[in-house]
PDB file of C-alpha atoms in Angstrom:
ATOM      1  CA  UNK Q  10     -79.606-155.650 115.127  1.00  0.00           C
ATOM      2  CA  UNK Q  11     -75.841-154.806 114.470  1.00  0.00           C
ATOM      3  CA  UNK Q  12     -76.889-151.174 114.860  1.00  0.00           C
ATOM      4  CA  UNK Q  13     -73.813-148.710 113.727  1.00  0.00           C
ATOM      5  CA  UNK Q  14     -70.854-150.433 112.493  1.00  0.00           C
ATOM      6  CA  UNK Q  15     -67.411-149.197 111.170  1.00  0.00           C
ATOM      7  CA  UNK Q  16     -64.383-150.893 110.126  1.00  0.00           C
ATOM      8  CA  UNK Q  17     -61.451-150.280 110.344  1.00  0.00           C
ATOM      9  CA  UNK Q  18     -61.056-149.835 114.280  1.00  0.00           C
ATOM     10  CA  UNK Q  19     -57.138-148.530 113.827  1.00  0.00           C
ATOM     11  CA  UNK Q  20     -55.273-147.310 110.755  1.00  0.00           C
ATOM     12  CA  UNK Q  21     -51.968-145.593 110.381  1.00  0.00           C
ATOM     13  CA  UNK Q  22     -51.985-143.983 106.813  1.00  0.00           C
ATOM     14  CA  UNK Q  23     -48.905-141.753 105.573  1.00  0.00           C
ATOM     15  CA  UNK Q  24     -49.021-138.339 104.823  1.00  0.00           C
ATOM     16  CA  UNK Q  25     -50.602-138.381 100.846  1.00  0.00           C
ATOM     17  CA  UNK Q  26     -52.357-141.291 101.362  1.00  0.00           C
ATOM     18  CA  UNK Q  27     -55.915-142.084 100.730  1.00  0.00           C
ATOM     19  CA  UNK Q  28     -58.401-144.176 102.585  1.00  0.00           C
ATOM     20  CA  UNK Q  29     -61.988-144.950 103.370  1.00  0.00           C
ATOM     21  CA  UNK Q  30     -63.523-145.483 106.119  1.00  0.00           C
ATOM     22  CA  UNK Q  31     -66.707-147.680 106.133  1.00  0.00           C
ATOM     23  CA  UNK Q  32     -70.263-147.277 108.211  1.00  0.00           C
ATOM     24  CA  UNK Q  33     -72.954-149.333 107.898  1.00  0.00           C
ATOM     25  CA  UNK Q  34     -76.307-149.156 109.957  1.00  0.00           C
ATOM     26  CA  UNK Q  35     -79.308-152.077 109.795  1.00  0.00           C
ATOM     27  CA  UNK Q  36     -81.637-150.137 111.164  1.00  0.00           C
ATOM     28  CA  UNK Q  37     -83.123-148.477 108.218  1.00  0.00           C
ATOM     29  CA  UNK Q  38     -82.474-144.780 109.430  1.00  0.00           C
ATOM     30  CA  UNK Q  39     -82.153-142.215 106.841  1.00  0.00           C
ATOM     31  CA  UNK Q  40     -80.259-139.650 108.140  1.00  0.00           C
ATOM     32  CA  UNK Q  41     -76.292-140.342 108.798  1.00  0.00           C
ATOM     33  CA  UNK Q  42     -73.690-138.382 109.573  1.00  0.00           C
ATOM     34  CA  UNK Q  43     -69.684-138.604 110.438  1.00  0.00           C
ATOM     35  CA  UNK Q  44     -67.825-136.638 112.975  1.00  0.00           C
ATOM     36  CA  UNK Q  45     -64.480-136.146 114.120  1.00  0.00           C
ATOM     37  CA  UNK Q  46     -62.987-136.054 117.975  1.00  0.00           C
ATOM     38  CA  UNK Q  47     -59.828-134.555 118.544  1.00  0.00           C
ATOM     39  CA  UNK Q  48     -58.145-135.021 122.000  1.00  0.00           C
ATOM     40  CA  UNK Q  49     -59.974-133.675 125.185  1.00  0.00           C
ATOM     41  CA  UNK Q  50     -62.731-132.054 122.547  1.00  0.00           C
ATOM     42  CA  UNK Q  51     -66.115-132.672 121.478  1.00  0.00           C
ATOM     43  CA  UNK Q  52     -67.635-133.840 118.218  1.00  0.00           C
ATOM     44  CA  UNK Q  53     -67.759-132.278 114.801  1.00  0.00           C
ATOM     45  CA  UNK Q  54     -69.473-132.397 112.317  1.00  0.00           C
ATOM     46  CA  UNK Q  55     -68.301-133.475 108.591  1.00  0.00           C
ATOM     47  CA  UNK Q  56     -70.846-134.597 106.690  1.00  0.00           C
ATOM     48  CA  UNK Q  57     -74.149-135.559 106.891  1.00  0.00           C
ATOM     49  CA  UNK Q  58     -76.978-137.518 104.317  1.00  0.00           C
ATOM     50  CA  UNK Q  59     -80.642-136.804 104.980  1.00  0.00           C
ATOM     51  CA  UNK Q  60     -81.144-140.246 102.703  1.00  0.00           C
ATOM     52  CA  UNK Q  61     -79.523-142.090  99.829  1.00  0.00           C
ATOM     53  CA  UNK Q  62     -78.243-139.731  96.973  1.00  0.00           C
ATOM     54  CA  UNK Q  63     -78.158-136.639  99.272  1.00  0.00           C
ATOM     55  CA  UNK Q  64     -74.816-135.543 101.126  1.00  0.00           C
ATOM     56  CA  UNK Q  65     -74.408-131.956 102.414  1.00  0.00           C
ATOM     57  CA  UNK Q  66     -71.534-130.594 104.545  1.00  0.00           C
ATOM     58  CA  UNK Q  67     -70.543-129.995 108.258  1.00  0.00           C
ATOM     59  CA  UNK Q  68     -68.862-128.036 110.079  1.00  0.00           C
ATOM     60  CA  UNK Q  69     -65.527-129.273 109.057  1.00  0.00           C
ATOM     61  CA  UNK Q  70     -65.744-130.918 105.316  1.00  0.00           C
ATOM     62  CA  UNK Q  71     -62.289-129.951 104.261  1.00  0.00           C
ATOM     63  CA  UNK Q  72     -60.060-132.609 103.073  1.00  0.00           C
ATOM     64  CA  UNK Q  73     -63.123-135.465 103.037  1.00  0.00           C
ATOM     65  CA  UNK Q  74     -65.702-136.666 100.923  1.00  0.00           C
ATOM     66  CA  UNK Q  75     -69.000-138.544 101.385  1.00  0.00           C
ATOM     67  CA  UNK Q  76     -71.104-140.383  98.795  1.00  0.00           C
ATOM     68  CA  UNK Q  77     -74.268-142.280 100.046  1.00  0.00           C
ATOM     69  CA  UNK Q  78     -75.420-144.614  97.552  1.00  0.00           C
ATOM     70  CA  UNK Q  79     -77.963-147.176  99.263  1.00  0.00           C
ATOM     71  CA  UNK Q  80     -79.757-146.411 102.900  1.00  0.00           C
ATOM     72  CA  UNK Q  81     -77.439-148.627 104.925  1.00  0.00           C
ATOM     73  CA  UNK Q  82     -74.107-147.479 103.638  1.00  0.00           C
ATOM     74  CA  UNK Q  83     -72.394-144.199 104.489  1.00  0.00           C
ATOM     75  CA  UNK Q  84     -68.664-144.338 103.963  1.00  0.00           C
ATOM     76  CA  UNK Q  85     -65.947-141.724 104.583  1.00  0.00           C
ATOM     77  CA  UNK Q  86     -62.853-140.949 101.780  1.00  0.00           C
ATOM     78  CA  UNK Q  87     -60.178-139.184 103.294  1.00  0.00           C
ATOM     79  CA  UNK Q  88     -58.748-138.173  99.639  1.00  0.00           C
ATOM     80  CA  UNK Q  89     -54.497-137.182 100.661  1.00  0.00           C
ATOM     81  CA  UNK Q  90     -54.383-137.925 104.413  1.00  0.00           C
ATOM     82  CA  UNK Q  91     -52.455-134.965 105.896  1.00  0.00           C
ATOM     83  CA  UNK Q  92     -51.550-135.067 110.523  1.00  0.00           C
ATOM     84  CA  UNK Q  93     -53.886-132.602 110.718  1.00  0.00           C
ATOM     85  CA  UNK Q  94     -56.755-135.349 110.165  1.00  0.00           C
ATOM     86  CA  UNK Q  95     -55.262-137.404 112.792  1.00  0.00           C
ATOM     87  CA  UNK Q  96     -58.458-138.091 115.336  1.00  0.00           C
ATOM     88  CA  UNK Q  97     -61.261-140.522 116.152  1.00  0.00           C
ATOM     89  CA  UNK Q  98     -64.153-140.512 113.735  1.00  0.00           C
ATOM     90  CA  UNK Q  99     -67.622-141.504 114.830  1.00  0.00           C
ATOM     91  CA  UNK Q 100     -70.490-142.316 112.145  1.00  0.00           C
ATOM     92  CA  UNK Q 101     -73.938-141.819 113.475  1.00  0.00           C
ATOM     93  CA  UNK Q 102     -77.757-142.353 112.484  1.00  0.00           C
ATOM     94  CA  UNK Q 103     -81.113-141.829 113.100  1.00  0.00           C
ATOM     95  CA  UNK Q 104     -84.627-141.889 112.126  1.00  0.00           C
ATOM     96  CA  UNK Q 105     -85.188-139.194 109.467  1.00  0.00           C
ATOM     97  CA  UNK Q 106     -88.448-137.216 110.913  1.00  0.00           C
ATOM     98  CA  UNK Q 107     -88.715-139.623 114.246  1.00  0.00           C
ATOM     99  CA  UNK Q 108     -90.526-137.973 117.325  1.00  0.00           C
ATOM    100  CA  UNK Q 109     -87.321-138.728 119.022  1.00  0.00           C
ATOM    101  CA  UNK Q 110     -84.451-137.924 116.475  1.00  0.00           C
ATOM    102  CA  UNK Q 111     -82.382-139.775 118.829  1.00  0.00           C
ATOM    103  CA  UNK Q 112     -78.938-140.618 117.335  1.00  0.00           C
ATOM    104  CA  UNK Q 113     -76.809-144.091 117.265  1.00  0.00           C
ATOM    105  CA  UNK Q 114     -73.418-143.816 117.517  1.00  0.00           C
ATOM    106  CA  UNK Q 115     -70.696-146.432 116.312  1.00  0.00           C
ATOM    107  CA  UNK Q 116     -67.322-147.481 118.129  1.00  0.00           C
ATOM    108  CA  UNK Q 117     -65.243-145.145 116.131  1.00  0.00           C
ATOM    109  CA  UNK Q 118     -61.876-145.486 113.804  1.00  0.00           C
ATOM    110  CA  UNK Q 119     -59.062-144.634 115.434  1.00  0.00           C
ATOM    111  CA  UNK Q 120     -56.849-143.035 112.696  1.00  0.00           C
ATOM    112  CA  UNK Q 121     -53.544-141.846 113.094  1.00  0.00           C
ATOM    113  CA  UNK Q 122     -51.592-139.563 110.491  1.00  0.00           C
ATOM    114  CA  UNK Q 123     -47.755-139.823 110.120  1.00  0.00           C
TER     115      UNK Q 123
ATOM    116  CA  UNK Z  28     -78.944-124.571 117.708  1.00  0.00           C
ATOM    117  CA  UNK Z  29     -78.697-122.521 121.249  1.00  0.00           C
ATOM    118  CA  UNK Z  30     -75.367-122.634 123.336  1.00  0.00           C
ATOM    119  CA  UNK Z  31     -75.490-124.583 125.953  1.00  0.00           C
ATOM    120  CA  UNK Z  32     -72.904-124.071 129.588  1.00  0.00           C
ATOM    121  CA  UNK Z  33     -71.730-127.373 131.630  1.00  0.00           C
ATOM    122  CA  UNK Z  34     -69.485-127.006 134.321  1.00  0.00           C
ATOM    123  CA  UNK Z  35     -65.712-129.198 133.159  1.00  0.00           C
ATOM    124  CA  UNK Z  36     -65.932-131.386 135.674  1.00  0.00           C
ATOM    125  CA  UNK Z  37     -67.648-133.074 138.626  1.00  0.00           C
ATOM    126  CA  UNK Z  38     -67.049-135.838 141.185  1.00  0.00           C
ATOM    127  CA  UNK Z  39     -69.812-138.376 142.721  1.00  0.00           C
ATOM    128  CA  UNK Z  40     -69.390-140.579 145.398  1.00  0.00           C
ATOM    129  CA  UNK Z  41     -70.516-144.063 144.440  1.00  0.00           C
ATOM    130  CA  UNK Z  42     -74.172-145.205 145.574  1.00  0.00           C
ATOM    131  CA  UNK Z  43     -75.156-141.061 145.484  1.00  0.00           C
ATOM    132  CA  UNK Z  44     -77.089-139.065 142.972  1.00  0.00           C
ATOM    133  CA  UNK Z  45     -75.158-137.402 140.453  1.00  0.00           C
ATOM    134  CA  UNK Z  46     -76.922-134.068 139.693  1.00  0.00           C
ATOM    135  CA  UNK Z  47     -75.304-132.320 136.191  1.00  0.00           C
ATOM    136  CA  UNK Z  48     -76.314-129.168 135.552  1.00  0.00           C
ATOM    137  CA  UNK Z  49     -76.644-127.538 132.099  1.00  0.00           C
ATOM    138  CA  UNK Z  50     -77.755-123.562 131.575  1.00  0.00           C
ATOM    139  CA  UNK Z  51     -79.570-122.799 128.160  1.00  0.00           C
ATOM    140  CA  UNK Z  52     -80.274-119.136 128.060  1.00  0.00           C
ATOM    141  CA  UNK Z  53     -81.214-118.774 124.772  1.00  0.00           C
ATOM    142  CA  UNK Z  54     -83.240-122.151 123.986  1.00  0.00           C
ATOM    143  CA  UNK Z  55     -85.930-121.239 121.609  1.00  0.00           C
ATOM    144  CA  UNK Z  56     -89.648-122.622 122.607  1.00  0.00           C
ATOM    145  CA  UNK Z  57     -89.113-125.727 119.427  1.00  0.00           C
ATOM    146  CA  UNK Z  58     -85.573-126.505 120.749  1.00  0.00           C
ATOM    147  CA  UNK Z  59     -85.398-130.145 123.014  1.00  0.00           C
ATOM    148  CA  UNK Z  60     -82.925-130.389 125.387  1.00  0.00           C
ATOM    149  CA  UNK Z  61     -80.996-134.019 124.691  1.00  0.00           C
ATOM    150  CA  UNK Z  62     -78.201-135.714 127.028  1.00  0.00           C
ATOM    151  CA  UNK Z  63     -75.647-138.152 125.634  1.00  0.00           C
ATOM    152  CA  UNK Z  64     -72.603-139.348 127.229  1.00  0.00           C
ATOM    153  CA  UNK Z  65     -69.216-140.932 126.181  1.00  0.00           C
ATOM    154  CA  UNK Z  66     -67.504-143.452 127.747  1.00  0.00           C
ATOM    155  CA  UNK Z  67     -63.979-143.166 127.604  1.00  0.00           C
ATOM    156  CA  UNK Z  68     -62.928-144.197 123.845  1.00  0.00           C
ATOM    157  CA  UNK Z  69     -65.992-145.401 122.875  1.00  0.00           C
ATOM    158  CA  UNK Z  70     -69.537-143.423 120.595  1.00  0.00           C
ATOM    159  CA  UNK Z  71     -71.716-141.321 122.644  1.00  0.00           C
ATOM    160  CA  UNK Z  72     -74.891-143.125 123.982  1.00  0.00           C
ATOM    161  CA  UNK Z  73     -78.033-141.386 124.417  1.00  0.00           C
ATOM    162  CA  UNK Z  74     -79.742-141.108 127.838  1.00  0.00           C
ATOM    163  CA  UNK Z  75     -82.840-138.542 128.002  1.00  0.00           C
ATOM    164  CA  UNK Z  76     -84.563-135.862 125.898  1.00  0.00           C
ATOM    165  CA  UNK Z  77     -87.483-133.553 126.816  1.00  0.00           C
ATOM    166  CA  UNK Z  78     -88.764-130.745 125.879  1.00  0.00           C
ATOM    167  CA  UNK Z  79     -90.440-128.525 128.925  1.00  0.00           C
ATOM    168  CA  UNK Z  80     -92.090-131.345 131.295  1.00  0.00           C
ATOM    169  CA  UNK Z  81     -89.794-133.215 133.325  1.00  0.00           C
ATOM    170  CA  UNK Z  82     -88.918-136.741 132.220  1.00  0.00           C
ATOM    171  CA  UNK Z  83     -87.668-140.287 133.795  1.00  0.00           C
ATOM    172  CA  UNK Z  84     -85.841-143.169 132.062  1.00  0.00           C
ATOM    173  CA  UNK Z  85     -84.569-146.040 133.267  1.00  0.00           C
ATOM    174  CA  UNK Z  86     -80.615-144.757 132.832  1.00  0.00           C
ATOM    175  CA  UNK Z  87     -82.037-141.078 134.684  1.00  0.00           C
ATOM    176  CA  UNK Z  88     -84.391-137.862 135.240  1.00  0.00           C
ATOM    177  CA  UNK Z  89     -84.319-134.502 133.371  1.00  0.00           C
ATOM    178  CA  UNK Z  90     -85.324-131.869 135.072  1.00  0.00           C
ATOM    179  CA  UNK Z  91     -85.941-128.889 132.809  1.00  0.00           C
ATOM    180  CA  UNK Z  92     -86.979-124.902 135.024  1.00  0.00           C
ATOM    181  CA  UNK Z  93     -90.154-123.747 134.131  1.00  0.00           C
ATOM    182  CA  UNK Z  94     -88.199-121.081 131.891  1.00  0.00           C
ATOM    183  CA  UNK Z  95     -86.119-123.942 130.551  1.00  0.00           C
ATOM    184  CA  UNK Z  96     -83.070-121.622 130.826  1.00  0.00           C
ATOM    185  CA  UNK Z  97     -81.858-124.384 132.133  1.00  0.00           C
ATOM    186  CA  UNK Z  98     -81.991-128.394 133.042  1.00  0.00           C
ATOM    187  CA  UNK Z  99     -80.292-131.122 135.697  1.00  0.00           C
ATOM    188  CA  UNK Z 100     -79.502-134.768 134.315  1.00  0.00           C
ATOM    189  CA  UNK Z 101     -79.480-136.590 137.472  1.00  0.00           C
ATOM    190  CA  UNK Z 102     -78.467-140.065 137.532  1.00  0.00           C
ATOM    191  CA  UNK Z 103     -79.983-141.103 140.861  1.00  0.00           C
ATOM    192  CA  UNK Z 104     -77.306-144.097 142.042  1.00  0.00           C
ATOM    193  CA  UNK Z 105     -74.578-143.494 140.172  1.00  0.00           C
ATOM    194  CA  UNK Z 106     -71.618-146.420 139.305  1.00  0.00           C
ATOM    195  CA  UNK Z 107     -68.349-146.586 138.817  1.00  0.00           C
ATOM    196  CA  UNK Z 108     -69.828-147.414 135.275  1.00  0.00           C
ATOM    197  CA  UNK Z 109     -71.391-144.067 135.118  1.00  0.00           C
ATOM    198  CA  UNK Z 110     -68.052-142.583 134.741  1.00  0.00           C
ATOM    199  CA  UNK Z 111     -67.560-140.565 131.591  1.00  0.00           C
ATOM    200  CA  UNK Z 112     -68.522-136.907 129.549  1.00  0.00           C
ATOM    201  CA  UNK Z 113     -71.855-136.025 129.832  1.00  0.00           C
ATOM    202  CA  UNK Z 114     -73.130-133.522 127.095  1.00  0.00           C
ATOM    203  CA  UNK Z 115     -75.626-131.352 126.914  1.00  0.00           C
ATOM    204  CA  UNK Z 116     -77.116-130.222 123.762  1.00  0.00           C
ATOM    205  CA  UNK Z 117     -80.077-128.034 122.819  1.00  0.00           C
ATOM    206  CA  UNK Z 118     -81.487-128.922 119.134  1.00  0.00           C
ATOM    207  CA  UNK Z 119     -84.856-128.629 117.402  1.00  0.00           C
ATOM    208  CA  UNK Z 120     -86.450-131.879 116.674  1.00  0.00           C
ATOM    209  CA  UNK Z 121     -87.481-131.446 113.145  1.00  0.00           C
ATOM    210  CA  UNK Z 122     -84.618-134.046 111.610  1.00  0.00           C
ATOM    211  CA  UNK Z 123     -82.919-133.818 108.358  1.00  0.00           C
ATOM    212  CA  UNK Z 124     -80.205-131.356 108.713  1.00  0.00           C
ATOM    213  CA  UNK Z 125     -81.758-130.284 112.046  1.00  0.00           C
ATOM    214  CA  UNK Z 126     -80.999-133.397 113.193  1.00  0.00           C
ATOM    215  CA  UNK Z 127     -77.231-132.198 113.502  1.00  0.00           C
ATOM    216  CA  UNK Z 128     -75.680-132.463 117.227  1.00  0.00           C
ATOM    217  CA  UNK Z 129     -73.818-129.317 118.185  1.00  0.00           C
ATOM    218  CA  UNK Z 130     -71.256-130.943 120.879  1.00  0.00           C
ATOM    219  CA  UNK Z 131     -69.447-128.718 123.310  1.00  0.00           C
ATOM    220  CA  UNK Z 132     -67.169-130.210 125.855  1.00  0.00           C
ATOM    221  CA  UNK Z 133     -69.399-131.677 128.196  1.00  0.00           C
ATOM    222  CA  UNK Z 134     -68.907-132.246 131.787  1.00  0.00           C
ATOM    223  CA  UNK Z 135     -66.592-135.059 132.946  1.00  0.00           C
ATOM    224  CA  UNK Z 136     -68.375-136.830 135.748  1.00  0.00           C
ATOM    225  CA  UNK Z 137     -65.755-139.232 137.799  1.00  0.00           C
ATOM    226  CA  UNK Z 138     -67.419-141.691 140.215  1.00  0.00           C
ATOM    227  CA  UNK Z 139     -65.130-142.407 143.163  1.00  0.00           C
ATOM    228  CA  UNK Z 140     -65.828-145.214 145.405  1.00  0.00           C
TER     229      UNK Z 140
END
C-alpha cells in the first residue's frame, strides 16, 4: 500500500491564483480530512469527508473548497490564493467507525504565497 | 474534545527513557487519549492510544492515572531518531466527524547524544 499520497510537494502560486492540491489514499478509509501547519504551530482543521459525496467544514474553511467524489480521492481547491494561505497542508485518513480511529497522515505540500 | 497541557519542550539523553507528560483535566469517561508525533517537515505518525488501562507498543507505553487526569508517553530507549513534537490529544472514538484531531503545540522532545 501507497497509503496517503499528495502531489504537489512545493508550489509557489501568486497572489489571485488558483490551485489544487491532490490526496489520494488506497486504503479504502472513509473518512479524510486536510489540515493546515503554520510555522512553530499545530494542525488545523479545514475540511473533512465522512465518505464520498459528504464534505463538512473545519476549523478554518475560509478561502478553500473540498469536493469528494469517489472513496480514494480527496482534493483541496485553494480558489484566489492570498499570503495568508501560505503553510504546509497535510491530508489525512482513517477507518470510518474503526475501534482504533487511528489517522494516516501524508508528506504534506509545501505551498508558498507571493 | 477536552484540552489537553504538554510542557514546550524536553531534552533526553540518548539510550534513556523519555517520559512526556500530558495533563487532561477535563477528559470525559468516552474520550481516548491518542499520541502522534511529527518529525521535523514531515505528517504526524501515530504511536499509542488507550483509553483507562495502561498500554505497550512496540514504538512505547502509555501510562494513563487511575483518574485519567492525566497520562505519560514514555519511549523507553529513546534515538536520535526519536527526535521531534510529540502531541497529545484527547478525542472520543466514535469516528465520522468525531474522528477530528484537535492539535495543540505538542512537546518538542530533542535527543542529545
Amino acid at each position: 500500500n501507497a497509503g496517503v499520497t499528495q502531489t504537489p510537494k512545493f508550489q509557489v502560486l501568486k497572489t489571485g491564483q488558483s490551485m489544487t492540491l491532490q490526496c489520494a489514499q488506497d486504503m479504502n478509509h472513509e473518512y479524510m480530512s486536510w489540515y493546515r501547519q503554520d510555522p512553530g504551530m499545530g494542525l488545523r482543521l479545514i475540511h473533512y469527508s465522512v465518505g464520498a459525496g459528504i464534505t463538512d467544514q473545519g476549523e478554518v474553511p475560509n478561502g478553500y473548497n473540498v469536493s469528494r467524489s469517489t472513496t480514494e480521492d480527496f482534493p483541496l481547491r485553494l480558489l484566489s490564493a492570498a499570503p495568508s494561505q501560505t503553510s504546509v497542508y497535510f491530508c489525512a485518513s482513517s477507518s470510518w467507525g474503526a475501534g482504533t480511529d487511528t489517522q494516516y497522515f501524508g508528506p504534506g505540500t509545501r505551498l508558498t504565497v507571493l | 474534545d477536552a484540552k489537553t497541557t504538554q510542557p514546550p519542550s524536553m531534552d533526553c539523553a540518548e539510550g534513556r527513557a523519555a517520559n512526556l507528560p500530558c495533563n487532561h483535566s477535563t477528559i470525559s469517561g468516552n474520550e481516548y487519549v491518542y499520541w502522534y508525533r511529527q518529525i521535523h517537515s514531515q505528517g504526524p505518525q501515530y504511536i499509542i492510544h488507550g483509553l483507562k488501562n495502561n498500554e505497550t507498543n512496540e514504538m512505547a507505553s502509555l501510562i494513563i492515572t487511575e483518574d485519567r487526569k492525566s497520562s505519560t508517553l514514555i519511549l523507553p530507549h529513546a534515538t536520535l531518531r526519536d527526535t521531534a513534537v510529540y502531541y497529545c490529544i484527547a478525542q472520543a472514538n466514535y469516528g465520522g466527524s468525531q474522528g477530528n484531531l484537535i492539535f495543540g503545540k505538542g512537546t518538542k522532545l530533542s535527543v542529545k547524544p
